[in-house]
Amino acid sequence: MQAQTSPHTADADVIYIGDIVTFFLRRWTVFLAAILLAVAAAMLYLFLTTPLYKASATVGPPTSSNNASKSGSLAALPFGLGAALGDGGGSTLHKQFLQTLKSYDIAAKLAADKEIGPRLLEPKDGEAVTAGKISERLEAVMVVNKLRNAPLEDTTFTEITLLHADPAFAQKVLNHIFALSDTIIRKQVRESKTAQREVLLRSLEQTSNSYQRDALVKNLLEVEHELMTSQTDGPFSYRIIESLHTGDRPASPRRLLTLAGAMVVGTLLGFMVVCVMLFNAYRRNRGRIV
């Protein structure tokens, strides 16, 4: 009965919630000091960290691939040519474009650029600007993020972003990467379509079937059209859905989020310190919390 009525019993097995709450309230200065310490550390981090700005653009396939109509034409080709030629659609070109953005070929061309390479890598004194290091840098600062997967593959949109301390330079680099990737795809397409044209011409000479000849001629015209398209001045393997722009505010570090996180960490730190003080007080006073 005495253990149930006395808040300061000598029985070490009895702990009263009210005493614990009072103990925590009396140590409010510990919470305040921990929060101020964490916020000060966060402010020092924000002061020493270089803010990074984001340049971004939303891109999509250049044109509709029309896979259904092309599949019907290719199925009529002789000698298994349909499987060899493929559909040649815009979605295929766009996949190649996205895969090329962070490729070693792009990194090598950026490393050879005396203006962009050093500014993008920011090497230490005496450090060489190599394609491997540029490739690692691109992996760290450039993000390729699919925004929406529609039922049709050629309506998938992708947001491409690049981070740098200078927003104008970030936009310039992203434009340059787009142009380099598009040039690489153009070259690959011209080589591929030229080889396909030769195959179609030889097949046209070898067949006398009118239906097969019509299918060959139709696909030959499509190949010639794609060869001509690959020589145009505009973007070939992508189209801009949302124009390239840079953010007005730094994308990293996020100041409000960092300060809010520091306050949470400070509160948890203060709670842990007071818990240690509570344990020591309980052990020192043999079951009494004072």
Coordinates of C-alpha atoms in Angstrom, one line a residue, residues 23-37 266-267 269-275 277:
F23 CA 12.1 15.6 -15.2
F24 CA 12.0 16.2 -18.9
L25 CA 10.2 19.6 -18.5
R26 CA 12.9 20.8 -16.1
R27 CA 15.6 20.0 -18.6
W28 CA 14.1 22.1 -21.4
T29 CA 17.4 24.0 -21.7
V30 CA 19.0 20.7 -22.9
F31 CA 16.5 20.5 -25.7
L32 CA 17.0 24.1 -26.6
A33 CA 20.8 23.8 -26.6
A34 CA 20.7 20.6 -28.8
I35 CA 18.4 22.3 -31.3
L36 CA 20.5 25.4 -31.5
L37 CA 23.7 23.3 -32.0
G266 CA 18.4 18.5 -32.6
T267 CA 15.2 17.5 -30.8
L269 CA 19.6 14.6 -29.8
G270 CA 18.2 16.5 -26.8
F271 CA 15.8 13.7 -26.1
M272 CA 18.7 11.1 -26.0
V273 CA 20.8 13.3 -23.7
V274 CA 17.9 13.8 -21.3
C275 CA 17.2 10.0 -21.4
M277 CA 20.5 12.0 -17.5

